[in-house]
CSV table of C-alpha atoms and ligand atoms in Angstrom, one decimal:
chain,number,residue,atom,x,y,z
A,24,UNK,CA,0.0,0.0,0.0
A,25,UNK,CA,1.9,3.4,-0.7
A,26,UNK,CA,-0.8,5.4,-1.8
A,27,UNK,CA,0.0,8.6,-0.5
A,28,UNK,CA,-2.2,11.9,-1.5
A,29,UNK,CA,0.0,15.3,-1.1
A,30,UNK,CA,-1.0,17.3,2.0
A,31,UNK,CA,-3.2,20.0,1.3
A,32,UNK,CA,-4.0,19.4,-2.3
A,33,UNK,CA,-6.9,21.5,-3.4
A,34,UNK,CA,-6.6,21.1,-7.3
A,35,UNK,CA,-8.5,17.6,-6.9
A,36,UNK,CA,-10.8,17.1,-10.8
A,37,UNK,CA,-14.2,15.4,-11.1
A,38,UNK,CA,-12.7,12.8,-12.8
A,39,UNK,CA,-10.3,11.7,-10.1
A,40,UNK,CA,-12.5,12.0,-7.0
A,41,UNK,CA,-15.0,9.7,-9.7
A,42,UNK,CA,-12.3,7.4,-10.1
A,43,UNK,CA,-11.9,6.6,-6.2
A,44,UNK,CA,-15.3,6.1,-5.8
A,45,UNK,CA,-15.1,3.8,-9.1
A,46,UNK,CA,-12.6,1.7,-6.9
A,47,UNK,CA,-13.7,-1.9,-5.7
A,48,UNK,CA,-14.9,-1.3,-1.9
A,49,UNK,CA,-12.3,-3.1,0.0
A,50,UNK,CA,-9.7,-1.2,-2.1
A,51,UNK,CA,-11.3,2.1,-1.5
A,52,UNK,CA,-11.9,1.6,2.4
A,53,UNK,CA,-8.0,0.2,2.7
A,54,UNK,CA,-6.7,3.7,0.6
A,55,UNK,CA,-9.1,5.6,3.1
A,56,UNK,CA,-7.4,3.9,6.0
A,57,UNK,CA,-3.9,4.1,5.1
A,58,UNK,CA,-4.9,8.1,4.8
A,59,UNK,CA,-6.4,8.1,8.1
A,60,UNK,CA,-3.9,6.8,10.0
A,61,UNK,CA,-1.2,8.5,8.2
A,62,UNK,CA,-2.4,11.6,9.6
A,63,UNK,CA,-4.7,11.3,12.2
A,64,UNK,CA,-4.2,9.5,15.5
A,65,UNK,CA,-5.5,5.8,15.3
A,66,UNK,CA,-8.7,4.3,17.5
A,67,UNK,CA,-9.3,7.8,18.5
A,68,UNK,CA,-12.8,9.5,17.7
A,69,UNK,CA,-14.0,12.9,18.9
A,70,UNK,CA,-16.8,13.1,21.0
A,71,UNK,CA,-19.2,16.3,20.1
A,72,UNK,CA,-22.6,17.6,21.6
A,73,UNK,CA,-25.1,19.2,20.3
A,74,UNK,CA,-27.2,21.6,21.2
A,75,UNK,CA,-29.7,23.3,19.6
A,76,UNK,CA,-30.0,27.1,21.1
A,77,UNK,CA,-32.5,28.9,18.9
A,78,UNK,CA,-35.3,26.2,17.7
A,79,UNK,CA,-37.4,26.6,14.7
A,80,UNK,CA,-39.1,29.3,12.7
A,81,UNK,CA,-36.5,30.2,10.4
A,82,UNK,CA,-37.4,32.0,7.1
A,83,UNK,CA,-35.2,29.4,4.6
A,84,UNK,CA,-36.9,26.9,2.9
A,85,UNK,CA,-34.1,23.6,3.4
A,86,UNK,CA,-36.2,20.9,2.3
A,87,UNK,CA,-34.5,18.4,4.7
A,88,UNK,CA,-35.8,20.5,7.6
A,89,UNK,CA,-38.0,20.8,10.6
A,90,UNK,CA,-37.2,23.9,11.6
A,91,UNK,CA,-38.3,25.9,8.4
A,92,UNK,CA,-41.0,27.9,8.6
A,93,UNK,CA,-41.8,26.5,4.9
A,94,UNK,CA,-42.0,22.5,6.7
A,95,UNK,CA,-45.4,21.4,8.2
A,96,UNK,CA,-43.9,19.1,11.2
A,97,UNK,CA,-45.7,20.6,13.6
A,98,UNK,CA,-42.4,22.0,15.3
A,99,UNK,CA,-42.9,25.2,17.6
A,100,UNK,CA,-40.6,28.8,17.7
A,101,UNK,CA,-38.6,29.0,20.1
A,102,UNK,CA,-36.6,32.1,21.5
A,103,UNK,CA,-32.9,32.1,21.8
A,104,UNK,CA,-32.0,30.3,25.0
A,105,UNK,CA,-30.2,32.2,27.7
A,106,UNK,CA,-26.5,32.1,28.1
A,107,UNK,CA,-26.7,30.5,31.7
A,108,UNK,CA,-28.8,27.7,30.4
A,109,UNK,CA,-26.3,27.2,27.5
A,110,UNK,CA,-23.6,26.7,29.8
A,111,UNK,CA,-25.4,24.4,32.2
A,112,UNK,CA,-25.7,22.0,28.8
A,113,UNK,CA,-22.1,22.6,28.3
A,114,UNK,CA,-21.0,21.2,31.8
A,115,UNK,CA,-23.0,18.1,31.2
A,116,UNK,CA,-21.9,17.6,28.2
A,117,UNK,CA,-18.2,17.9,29.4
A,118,UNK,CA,-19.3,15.9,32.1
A,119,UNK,CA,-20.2,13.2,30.2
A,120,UNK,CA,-17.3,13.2,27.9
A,121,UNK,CA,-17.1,15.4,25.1
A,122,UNK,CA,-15.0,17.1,24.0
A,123,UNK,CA,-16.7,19.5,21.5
A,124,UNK,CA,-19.7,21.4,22.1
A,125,UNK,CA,-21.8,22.6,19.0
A,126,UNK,CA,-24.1,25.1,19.5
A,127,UNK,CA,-27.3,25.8,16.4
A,128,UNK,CA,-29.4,28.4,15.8
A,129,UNK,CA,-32.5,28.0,13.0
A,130,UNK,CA,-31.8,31.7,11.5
A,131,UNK,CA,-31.0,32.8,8.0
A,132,UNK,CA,-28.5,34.8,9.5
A,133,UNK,CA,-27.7,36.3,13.4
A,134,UNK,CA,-29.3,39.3,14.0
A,135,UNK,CA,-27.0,42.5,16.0
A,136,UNK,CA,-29.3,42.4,19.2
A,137,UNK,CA,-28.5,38.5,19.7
A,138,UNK,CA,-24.7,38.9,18.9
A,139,UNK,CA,-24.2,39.8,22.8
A,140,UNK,CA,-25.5,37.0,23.9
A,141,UNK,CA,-23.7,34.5,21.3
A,142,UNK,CA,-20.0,36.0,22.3
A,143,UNK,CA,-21.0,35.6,26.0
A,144,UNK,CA,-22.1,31.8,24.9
A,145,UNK,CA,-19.1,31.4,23.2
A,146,UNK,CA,-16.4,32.9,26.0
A,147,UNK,CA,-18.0,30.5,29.0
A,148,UNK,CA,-18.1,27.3,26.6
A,149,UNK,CA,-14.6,27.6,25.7
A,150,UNK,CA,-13.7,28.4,29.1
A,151,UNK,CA,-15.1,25.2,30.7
A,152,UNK,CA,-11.9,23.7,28.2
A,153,UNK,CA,-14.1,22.5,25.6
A,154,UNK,CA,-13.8,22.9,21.7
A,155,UNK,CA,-16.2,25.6,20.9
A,156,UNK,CA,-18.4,25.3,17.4
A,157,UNK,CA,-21.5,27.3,15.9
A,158,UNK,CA,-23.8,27.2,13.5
A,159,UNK,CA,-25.8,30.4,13.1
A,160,UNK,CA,-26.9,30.9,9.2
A,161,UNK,CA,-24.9,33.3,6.9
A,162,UNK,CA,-22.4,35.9,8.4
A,163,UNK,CA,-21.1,39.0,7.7
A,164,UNK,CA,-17.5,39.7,8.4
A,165,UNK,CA,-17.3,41.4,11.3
A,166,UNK,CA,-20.1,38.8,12.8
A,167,UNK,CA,-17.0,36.4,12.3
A,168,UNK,CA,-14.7,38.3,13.3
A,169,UNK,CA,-16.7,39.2,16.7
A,170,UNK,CA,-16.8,35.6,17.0
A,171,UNK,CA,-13.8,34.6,16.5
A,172,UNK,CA,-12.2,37.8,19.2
A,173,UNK,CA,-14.6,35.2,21.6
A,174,UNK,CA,-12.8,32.1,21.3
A,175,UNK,CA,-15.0,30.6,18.4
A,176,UNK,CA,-12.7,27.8,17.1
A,177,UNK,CA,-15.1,26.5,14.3
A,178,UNK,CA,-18.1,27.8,12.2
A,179,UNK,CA,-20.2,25.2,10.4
A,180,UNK,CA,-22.3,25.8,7.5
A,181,UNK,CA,-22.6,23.4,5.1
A,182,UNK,CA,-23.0,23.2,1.4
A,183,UNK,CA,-25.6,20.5,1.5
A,184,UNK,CA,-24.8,18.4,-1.8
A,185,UNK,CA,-23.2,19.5,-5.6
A,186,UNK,CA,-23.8,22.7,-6.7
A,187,UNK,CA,-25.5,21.5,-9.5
A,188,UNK,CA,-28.2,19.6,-7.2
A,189,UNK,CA,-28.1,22.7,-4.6
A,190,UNK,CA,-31.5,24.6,-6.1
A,191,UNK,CA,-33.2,21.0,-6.1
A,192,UNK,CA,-33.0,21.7,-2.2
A,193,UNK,CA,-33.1,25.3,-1.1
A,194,UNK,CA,-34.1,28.2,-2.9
A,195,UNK,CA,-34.1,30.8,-0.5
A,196,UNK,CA,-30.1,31.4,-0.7
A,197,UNK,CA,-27.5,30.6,-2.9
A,198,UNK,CA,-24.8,28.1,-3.2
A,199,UNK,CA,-22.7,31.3,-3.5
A,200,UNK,CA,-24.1,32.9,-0.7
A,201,UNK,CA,-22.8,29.8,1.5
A,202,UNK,CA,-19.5,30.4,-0.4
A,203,UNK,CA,-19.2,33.7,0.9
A,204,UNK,CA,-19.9,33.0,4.5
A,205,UNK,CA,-16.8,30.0,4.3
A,206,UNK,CA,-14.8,32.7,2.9
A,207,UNK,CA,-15.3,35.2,5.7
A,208,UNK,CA,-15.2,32.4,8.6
A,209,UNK,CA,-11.8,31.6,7.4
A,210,UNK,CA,-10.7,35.3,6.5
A,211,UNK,CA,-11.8,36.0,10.2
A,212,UNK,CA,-9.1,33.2,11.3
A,213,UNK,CA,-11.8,30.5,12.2
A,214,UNK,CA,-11.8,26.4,11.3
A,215,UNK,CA,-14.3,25.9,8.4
A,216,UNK,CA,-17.0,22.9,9.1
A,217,UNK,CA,-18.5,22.6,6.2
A,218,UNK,CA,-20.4,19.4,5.1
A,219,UNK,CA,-23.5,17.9,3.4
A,220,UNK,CA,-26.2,15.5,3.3
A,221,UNK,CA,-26.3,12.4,1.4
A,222,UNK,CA,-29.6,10.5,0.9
A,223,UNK,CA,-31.6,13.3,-0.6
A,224,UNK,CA,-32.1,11.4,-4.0
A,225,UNK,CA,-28.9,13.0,-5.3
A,226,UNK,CA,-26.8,11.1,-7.9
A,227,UNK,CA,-23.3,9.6,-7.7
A,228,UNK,CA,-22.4,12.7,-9.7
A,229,UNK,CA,-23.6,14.9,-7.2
A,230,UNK,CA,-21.4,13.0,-4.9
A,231,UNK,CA,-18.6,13.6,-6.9
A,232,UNK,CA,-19.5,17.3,-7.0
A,233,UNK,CA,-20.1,17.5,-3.6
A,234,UNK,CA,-17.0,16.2,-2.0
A,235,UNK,CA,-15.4,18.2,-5.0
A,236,UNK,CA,-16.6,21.6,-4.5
A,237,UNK,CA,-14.9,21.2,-0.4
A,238,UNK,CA,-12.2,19.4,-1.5
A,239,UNK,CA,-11.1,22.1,-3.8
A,240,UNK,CA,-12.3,25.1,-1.8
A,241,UNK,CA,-9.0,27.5,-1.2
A,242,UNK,CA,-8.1,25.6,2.1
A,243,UNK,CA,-9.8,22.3,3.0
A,244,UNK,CA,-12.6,22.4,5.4
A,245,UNK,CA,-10.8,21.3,8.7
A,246,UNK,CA,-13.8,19.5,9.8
A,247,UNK,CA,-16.7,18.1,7.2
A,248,UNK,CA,-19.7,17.0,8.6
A,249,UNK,CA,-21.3,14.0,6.2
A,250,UNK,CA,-25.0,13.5,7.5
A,251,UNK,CA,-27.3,11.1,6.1
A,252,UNK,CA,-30.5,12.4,5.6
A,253,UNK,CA,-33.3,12.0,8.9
A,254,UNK,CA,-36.6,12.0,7.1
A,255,UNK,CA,-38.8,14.1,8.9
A,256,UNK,CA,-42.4,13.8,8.3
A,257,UNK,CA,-43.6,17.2,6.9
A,258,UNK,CA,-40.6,18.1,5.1
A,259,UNK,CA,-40.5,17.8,1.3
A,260,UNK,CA,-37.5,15.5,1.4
A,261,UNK,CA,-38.8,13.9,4.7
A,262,UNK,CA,-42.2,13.1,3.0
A,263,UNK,CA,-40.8,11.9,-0.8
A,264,UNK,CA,-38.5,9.6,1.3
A,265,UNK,CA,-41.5,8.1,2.8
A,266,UNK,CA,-42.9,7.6,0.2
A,267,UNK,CA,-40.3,5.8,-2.0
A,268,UNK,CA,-37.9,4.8,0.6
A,269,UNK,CA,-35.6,3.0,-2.2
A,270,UNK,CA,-34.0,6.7,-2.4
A,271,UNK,CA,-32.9,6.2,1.5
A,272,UNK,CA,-29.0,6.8,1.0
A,273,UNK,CA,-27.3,2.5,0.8
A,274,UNK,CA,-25.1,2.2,3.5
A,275,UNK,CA,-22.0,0.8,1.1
A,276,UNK,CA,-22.6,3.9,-0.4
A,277,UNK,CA,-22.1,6.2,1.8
A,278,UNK,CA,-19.2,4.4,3.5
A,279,UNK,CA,-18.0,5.4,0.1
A,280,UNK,CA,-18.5,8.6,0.5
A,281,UNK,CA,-16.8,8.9,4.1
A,282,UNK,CA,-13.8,7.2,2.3
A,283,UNK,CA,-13.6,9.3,-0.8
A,284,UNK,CA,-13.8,12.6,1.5
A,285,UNK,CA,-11.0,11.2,3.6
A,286,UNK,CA,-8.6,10.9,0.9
A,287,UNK,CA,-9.0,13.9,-0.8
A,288,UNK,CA,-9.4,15.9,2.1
A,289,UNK,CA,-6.6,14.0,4.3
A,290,UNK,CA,-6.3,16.4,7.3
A,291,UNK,CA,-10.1,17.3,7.9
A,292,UNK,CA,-12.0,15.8,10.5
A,293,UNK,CA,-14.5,13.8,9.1
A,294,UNK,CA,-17.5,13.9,11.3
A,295,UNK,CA,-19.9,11.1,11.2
A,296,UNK,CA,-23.4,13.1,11.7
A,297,UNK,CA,-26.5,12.9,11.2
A,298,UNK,CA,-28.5,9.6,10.4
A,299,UNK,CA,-25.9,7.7,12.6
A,300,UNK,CA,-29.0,6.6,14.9
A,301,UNK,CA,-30.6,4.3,11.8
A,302,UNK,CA,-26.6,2.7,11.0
A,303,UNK,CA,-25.9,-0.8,12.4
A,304,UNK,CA,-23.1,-1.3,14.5
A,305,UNK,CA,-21.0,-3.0,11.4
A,306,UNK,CA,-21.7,0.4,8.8
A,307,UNK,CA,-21.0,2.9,11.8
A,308,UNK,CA,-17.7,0.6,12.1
A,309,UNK,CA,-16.8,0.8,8.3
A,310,UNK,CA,-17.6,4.4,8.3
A,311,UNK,CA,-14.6,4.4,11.4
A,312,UNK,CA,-12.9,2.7,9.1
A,313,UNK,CA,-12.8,4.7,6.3
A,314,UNK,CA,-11.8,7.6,8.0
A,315,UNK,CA,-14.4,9.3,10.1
A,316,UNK,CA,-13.4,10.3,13.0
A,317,UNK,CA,-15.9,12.2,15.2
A,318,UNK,CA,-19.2,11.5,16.0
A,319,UNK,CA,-22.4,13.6,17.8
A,320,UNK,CA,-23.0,11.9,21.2
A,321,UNK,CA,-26.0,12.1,23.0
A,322,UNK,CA,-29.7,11.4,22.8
A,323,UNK,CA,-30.3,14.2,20.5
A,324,UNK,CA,-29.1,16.4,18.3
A,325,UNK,CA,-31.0,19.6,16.9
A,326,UNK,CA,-34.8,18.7,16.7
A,327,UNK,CA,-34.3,14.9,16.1
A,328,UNK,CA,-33.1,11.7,18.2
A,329,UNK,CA,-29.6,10.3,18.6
A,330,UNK,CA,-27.9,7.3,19.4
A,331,UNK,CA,-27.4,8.1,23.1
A,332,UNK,CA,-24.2,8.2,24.8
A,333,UNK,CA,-24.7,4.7,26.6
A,334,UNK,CA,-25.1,2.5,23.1
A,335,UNK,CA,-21.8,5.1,22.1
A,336,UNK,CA,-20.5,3.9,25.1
A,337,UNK,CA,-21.2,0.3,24.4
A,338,UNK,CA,-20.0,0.7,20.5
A,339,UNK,CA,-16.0,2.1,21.5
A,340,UNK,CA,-16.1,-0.7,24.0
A,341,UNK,CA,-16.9,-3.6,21.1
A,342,UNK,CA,-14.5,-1.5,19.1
A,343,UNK,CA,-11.7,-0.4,21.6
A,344,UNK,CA,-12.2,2.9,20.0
A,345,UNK,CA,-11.2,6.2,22.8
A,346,UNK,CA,-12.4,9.2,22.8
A,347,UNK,CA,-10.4,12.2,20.8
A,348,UNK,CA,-9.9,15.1,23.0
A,349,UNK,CA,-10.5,18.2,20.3
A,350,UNK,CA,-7.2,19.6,18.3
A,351,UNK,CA,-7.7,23.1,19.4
A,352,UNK,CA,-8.1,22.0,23.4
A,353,UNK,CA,-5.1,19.5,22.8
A,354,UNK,CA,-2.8,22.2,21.5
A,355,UNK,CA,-3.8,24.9,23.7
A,356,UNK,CA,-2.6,22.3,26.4
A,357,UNK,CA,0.3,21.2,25.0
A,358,UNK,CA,1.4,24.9,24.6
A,359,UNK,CA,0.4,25.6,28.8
A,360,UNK,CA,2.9,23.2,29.7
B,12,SAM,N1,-29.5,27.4,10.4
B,12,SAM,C1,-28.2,27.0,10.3
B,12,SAM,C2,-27.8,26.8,8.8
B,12,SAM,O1,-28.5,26.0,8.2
B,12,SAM,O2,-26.8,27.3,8.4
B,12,SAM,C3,-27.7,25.9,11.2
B,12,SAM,C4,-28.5,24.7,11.5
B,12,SAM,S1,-28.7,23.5,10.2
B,12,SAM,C5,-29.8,22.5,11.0
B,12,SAM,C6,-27.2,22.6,10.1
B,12,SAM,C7,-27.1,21.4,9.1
B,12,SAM,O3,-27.8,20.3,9.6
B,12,SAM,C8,-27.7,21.6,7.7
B,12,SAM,O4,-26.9,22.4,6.9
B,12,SAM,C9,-27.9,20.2,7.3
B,12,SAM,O5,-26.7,19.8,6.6
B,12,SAM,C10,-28.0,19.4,8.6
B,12,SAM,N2,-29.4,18.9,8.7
B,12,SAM,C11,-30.5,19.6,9.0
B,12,SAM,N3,-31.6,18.8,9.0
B,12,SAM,C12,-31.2,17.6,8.7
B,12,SAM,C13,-31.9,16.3,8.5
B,12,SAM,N4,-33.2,16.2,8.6
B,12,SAM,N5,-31.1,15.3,8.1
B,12,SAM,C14,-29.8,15.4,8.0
B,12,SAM,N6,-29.1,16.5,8.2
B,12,SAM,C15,-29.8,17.6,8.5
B,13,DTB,C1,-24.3,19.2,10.6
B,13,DTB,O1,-23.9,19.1,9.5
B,13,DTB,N1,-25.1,18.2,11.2
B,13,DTB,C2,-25.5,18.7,12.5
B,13,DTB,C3,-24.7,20.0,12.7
B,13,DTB,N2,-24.2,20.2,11.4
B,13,DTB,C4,-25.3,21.2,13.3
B,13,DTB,C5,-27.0,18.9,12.6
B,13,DTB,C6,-27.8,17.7,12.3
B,13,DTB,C7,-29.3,18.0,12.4
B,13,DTB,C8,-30.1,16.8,12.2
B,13,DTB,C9,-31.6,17.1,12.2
B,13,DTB,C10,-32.2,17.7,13.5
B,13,DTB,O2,-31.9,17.2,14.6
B,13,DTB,O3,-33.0,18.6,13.4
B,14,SF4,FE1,-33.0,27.2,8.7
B,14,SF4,FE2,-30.7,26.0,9.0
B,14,SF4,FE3,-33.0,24.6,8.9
B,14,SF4,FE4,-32.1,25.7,6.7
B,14,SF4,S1,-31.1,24.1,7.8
B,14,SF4,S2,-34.2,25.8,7.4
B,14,SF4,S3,-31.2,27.6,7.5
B,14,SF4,S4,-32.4,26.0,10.4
């Protein structure tokens, strides 16, 4: 095996990120491997929470989602929670072993009079020594900036799928619209997590495009969230899903896909999202495998359910996998010594 893909490439073409998922399965999920372990610690998986701060109502129309005001599942508005109570979740969640704590909002983008709040959010989170994340909708760049003066380490917002399939799933913002937030998360100094969904009755091809519009992005996400979609009843994709569940995403499929992102985008954390609650045992395994590396702990993540931290318990036990303490928390560490 001495497949070796140069650090930081972000020329990858269609044709070649095509080709790997082209490859027989075992041969793809051994590249993948020999990746991971290459350059990220091996056995070790990152622990995150979620917690959903600001709860429905939110004027896009994502077709995957509960929380748009566009979806009928019966989901109420919420206001933004208070700092205090965001911390109290924080604590638990450090207390019950993670190591990254991932805070959403369902807005189009953050409005000036809740910016207070969020930096105060962000400031006690970090301080409790946890790896601090947020996902608030579209920013501008002194939103990102503010953030990042607060200890923000990463900013997540997603692409969602190819940019040729984007429209097919939201039309109240662009694909260049999300563009523009990456670029002023990472202009502000900030880790990119920026991800997608697979199972919305997307092609191969948009797989390729997918995982080819990050990988080639002008820096790598650092961390790429890969969800598989959780059909939600009164959502458009929720209810077509339903309907003609042959479009649910195949598991050997989108093992494929965790394995592809992990060698073209060597470096990033690869985080295993969600969907994970309908995966065996075995696929969650492969998907460990092939390179992903983090995984949303829990019995919940924004509106829907989650494995729950006693069957993730159970799972690193069968698999003698540990639990990754966050890059940012582990250098800031190293660096106090
Ligand atoms: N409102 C913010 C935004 O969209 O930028 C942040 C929250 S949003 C829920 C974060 C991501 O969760 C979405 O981009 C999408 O990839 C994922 N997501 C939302 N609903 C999902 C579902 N039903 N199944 C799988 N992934 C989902
Ligand atoms: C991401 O890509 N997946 C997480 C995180 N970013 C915020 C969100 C998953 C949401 C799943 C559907 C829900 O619970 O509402
Ligand atoms: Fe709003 Fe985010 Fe849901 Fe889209 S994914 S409807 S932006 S909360």
């Amino acid at each position: 095996m001495n497949f070796v893909p140069p650090i930081g490439r972000t020329d990858w073409t269609r044709d070649e990120i095509a080709d790997l998922f082209d490859l027989p399965f075992l041969d793809l999920v051994a590249r993948a491997h020999d990746v991971h372990v290459r350059h990220h610690p091996e056995n070790e998986v990152q622990l995150s929470t979620l917690l959903s701060i600001k709860t429905g109502g939110c004027a896009e129309d994502c077709g995957y989602c509960s929380q748009s005001v566009s979806a009928d599942s019966g989901l109420k508005a919420e206001k933004l929670m208070d700092a205090g109570a965001v911390l109290d979740a924080a604590r638990e969640a450090k207390a019950a072993g993670s190591g990254r704590f991932c805070m959403g909002a369902a807005w189009r983008s953050p409005k000036e009079r809740d910016m207070p709040a969020l930096l105060q959010m962000v400031a006690e989170v970090k301080a409790l020594g946890l790896e601090t994340c947020m996902t608030l909708g579209m920013l501008e760049g002194d939103q990102a900036e503010r953030l990042a003066d607060a200890g923000l380490d990463y900013y997540n917002h997603n692409i969602d799928t190819s940019p040729e399939n984007y429209a097919n799933v939201i039309t109240t913002r662009t694909f260049q619209d999300r563009l523009d937030t990456l670029e002023r998360v990472r202009a502000a100094g900030m880790n990119v997590c920026c991800g997608g969904i697979l199972g919305m009755g997307e092609s191969r091809a948009d797989r390729v495009g997918f995982l080819h519009a990050l990988a080639t992005l002008p820096e790598a996400p650092q961390s790429v969230p890969l969800n598989a979609l959780v059909p939600i009843a009164g959502t458009v994709l929720g209810d077509i899903l339903k309907d003609v569940p042959s479009a649910r995403i195949d598991d050997i499929e989108f093992i494929r896909t965790v394995a592809v992102a992990r060698i073209v985008m060597p470096e990033s954390m690869v985080r295993l999202s969600a969907g994970r609650e309908s995966m065996s045992d075995s696929t969650q395994a492969l998907c460990f495998m092939a390179g992903a590396n983090s995984i949303f702990t829990g019995d919940r993540l924004l509106t829907t359910g989650n494995a729950g931290g006693n069957a993730d318990a159970v799972l690193f036990d069968k698999l003698g996998l540990i639990s990754m303490q966050g890059d940012t928390v582990r250098a800031e560490a190293i660096a106090a010594e």
